[in-house]
Short mmCIF file of C-alpha atoms and ligand atoms in Angstrom, two decimals:
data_model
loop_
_atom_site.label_atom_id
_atom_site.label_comp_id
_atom_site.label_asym_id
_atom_site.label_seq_id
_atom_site.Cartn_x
_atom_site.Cartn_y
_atom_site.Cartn_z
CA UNK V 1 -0.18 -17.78 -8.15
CA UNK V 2 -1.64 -19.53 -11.51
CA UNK V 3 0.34 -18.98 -14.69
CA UNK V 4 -2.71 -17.30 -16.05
CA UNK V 5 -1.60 -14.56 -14.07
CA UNK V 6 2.17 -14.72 -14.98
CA UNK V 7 1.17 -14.54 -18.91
CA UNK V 8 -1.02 -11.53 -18.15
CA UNK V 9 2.32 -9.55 -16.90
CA UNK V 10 4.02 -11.16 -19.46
CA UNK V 11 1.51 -9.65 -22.26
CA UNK V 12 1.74 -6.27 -20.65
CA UNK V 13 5.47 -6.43 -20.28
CA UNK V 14 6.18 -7.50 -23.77
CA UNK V 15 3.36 -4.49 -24.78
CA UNK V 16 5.41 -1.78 -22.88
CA UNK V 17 9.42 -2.57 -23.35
CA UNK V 18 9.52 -5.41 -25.78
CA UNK V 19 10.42 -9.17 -25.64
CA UNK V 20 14.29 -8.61 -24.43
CA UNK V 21 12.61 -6.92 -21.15
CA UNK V 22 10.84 -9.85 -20.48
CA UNK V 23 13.84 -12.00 -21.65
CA UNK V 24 15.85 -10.09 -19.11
CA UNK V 25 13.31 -9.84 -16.03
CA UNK V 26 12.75 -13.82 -16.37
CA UNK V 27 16.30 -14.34 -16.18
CA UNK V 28 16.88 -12.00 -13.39
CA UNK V 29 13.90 -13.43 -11.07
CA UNK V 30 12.80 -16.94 -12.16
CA UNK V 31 14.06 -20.31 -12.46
CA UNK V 32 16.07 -20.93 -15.57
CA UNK V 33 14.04 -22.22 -18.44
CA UNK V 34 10.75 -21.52 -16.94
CA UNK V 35 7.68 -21.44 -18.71
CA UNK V 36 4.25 -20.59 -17.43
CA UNK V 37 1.56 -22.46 -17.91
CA UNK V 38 -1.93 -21.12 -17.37
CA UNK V 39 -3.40 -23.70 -14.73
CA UNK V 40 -0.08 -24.70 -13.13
CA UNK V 41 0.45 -23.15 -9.99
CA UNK V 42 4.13 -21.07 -9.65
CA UNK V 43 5.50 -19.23 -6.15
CA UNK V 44 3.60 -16.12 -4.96
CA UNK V 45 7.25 -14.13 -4.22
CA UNK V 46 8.17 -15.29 -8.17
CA UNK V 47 5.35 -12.81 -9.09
CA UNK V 48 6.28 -10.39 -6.98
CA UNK V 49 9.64 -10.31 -7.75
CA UNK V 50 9.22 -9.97 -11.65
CA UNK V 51 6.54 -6.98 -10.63
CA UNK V 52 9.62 -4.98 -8.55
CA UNK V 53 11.68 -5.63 -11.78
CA UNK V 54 9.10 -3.95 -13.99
CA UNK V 55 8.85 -1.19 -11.37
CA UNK V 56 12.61 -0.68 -11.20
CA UNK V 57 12.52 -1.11 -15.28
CA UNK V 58 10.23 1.66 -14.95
CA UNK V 59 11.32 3.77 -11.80
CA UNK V 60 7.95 3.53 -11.06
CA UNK V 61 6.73 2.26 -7.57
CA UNK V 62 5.81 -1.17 -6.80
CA UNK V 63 2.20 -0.56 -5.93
CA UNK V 64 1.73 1.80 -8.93
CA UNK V 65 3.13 -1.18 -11.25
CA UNK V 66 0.73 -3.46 -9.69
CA UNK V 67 -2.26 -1.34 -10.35
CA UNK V 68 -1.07 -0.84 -14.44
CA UNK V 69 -0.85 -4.58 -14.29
CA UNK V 70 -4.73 -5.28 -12.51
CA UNK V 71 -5.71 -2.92 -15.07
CA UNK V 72 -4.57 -4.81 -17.90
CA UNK V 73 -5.13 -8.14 -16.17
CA UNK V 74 -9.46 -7.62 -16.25
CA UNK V 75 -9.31 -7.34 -20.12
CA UNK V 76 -6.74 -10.56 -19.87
CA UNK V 77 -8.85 -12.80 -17.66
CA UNK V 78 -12.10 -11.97 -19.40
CA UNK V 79 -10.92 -12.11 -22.80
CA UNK V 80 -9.22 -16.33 -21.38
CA UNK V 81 -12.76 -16.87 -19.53
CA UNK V 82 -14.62 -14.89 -22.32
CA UNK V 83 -18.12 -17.02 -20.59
CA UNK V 84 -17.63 -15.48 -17.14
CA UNK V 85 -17.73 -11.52 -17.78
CA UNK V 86 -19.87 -11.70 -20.64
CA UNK V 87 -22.34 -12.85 -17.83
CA UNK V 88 -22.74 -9.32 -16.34
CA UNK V 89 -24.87 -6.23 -17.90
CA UNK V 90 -23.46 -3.60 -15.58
CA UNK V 91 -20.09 -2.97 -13.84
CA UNK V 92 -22.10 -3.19 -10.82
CA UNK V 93 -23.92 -6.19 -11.11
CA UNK V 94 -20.11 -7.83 -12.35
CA UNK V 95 -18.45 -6.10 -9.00
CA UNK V 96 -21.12 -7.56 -6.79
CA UNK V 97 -20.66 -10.74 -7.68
CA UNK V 98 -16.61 -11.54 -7.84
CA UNK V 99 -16.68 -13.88 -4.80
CA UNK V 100 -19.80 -15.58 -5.50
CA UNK V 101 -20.30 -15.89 -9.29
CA UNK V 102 -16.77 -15.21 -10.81
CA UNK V 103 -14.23 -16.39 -8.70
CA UNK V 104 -16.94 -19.51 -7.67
CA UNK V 105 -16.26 -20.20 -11.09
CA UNK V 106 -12.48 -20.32 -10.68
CA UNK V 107 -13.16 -22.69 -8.42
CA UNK V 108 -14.22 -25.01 -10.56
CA UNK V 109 -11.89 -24.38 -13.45
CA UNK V 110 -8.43 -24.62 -11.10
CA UNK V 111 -7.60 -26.80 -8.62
CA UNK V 112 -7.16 -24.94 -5.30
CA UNK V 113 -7.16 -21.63 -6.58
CA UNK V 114 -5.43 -18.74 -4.11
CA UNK V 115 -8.51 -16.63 -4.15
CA UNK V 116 -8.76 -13.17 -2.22
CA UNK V 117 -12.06 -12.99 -0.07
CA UNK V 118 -13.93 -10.21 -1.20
CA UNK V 119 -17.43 -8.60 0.21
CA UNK V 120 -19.57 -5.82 -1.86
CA UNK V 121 -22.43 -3.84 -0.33
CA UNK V 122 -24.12 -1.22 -2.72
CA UNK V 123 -24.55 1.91 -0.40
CA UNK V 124 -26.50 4.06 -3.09
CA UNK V 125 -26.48 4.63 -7.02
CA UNK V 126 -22.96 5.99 -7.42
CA UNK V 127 -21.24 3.94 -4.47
CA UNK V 128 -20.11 0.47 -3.84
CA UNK V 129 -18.02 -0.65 -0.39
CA UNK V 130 -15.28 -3.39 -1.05
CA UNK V 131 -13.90 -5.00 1.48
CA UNK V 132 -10.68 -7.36 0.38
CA UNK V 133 -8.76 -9.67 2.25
CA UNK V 134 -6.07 -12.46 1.45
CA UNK V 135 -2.71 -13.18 2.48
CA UNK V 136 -1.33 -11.96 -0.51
CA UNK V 137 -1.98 -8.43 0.06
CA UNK V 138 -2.85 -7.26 -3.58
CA UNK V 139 -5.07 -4.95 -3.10
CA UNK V 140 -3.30 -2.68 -5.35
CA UNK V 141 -3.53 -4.90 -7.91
CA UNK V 142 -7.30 -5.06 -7.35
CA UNK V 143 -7.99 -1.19 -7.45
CA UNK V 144 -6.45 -2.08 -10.80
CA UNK V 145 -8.80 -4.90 -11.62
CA UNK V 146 -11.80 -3.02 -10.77
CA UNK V 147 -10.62 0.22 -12.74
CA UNK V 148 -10.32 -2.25 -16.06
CA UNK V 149 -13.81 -3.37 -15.15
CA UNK V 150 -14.95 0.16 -15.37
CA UNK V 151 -13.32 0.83 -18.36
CA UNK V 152 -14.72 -2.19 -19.97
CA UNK V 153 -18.41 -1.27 -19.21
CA UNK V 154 -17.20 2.47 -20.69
CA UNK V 155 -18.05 4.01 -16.79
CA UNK V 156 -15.86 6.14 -14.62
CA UNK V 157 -14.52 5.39 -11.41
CA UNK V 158 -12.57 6.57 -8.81
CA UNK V 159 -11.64 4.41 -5.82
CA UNK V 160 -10.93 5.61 -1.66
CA UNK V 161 -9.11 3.09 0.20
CA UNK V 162 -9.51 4.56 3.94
CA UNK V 163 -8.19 1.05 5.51
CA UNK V 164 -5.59 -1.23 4.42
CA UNK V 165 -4.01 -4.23 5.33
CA UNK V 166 -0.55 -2.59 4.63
CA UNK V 167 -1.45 -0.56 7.41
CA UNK V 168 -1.88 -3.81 9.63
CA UNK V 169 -5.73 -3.59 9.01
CA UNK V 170 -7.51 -7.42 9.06
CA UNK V 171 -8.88 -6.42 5.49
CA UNK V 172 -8.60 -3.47 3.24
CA UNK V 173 -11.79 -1.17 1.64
CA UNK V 174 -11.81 0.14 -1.15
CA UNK V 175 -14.96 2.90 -1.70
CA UNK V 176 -15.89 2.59 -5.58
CA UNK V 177 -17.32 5.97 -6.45
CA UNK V 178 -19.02 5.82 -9.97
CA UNK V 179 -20.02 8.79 -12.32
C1 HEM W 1 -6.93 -13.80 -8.55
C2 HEM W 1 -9.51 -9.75 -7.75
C3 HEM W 1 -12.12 -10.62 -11.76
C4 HEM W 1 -9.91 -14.89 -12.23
C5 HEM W 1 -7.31 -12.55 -8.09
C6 HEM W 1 -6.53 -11.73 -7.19
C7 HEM W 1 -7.27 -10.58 -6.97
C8 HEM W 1 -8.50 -10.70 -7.72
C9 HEM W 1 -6.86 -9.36 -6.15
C10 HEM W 1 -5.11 -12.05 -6.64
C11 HEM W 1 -5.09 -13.07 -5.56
C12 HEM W 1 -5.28 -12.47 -4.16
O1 HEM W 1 -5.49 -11.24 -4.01
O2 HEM W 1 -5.21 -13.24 -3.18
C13 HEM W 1 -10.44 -9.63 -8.76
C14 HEM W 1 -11.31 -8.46 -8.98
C15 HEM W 1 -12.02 -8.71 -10.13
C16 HEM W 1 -11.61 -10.03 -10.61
C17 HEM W 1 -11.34 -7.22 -8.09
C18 HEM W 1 -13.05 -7.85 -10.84
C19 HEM W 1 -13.04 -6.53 -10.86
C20 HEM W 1 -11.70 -11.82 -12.25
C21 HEM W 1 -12.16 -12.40 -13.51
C22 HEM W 1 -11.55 -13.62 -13.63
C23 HEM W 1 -10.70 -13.79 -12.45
C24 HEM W 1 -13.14 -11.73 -14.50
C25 HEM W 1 -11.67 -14.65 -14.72
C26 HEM W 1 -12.75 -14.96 -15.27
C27 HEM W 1 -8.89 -14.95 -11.29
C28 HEM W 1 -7.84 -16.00 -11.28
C29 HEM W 1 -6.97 -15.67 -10.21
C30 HEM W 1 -7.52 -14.44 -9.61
C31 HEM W 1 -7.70 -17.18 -12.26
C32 HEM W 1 -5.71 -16.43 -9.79
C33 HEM W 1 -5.97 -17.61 -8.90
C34 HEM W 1 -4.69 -18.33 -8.54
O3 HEM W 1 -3.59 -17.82 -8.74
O4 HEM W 1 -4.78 -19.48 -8.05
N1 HEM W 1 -8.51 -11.92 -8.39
N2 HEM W 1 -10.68 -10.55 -9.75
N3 HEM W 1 -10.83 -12.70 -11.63
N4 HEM W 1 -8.68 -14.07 -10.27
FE1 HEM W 1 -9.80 -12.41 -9.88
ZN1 ZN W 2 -5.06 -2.22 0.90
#
């Protein structure tokens, strides 16, 4: 996973339980003396170890800590690429095109970017069908990307996710119910 990512959970750790958290978290579950760097690559299971130490900071669960942090991670990556969300008028229109506008442009920015795959078909006015896949298994953390969305376009949603790939399905999907 990109640093980019890494300083977004570092932002939102240091926001919630203070520098000495992170202090002690880095310490605990990365390399000594590391420092992330937005378009260096670091290892997947160093992210996911950090996120279990915020959980167990928090006595939350794991896939409740990952959807705080997608949540806080939208306003993160669009306020570092402030040219690629400002591209969208609606939360739809942005939703509908994450594989082929936003994370195209990823692409380009980072060299061999993990990217998730991720389809969206508008089944009426209120409802959009997401399917996700990637090895990485954060869906989680996208229900919490796509609820920051929402809340950055001031709309509310509520998200069903009927099949997932933590259940051994070959993709997950999410049903994005808006107001
Ligand atoms: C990675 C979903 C919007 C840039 C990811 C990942 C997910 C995701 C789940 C983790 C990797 C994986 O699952 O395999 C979404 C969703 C979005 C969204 C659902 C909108 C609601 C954005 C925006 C930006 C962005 C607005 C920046 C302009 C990135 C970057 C990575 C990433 C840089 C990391 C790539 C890497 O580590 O190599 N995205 N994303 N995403 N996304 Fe998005
Ligand atoms: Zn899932």
């Amino acid at each position: 996973m990109r640093g980019v990512i890494f300083r977004g959970l570092e932002e939102l750790v240091i926001e919630a339980l203070g520098m000495q958290a992170w202090d002690e978290l880095l310490e605990a579950y990365a390399p000594t003396g590391r420092v992330y760097v937005s378009p260096t690559s670091y290892p997947d299971e160093e992210l996911f170890a950090l996120a279990q130490g915020v959980a167990a900071k928090l006595g939350k669960p794991l896939t409740e800590v990952l959807a705080i942090f997608g949540q806080s991670l939208f306003g993160f990556l669009a306020e570092k690429h402030k040219g690629i969300a400002a591209k969208f008028e609606s939360f739809e229109e942005l939703v509908l095109s994450i594989d082929s506008v936003i994370h195209m442009e990823v692409k380009k920015l980072y060299d061999e970017p993990n990217l998730p795959s991720i389809n969206v078909v508008k089944e009426d006015d209120k409802t959009l069908i997401l399917e996700y896949c990637s090895k990485r298994k954060l869906c989680f953390c996208a229900e919490g990307l796509l609820h920051g969305a929402a809340q950055h376009y001031s709309r509310k949603l509520s998200i069903e996710h009927p099949q997932c790939m933590h259940n051994g399905a070959e993709h997950c999907t999410l049903i994005l119910h808006l107001d």
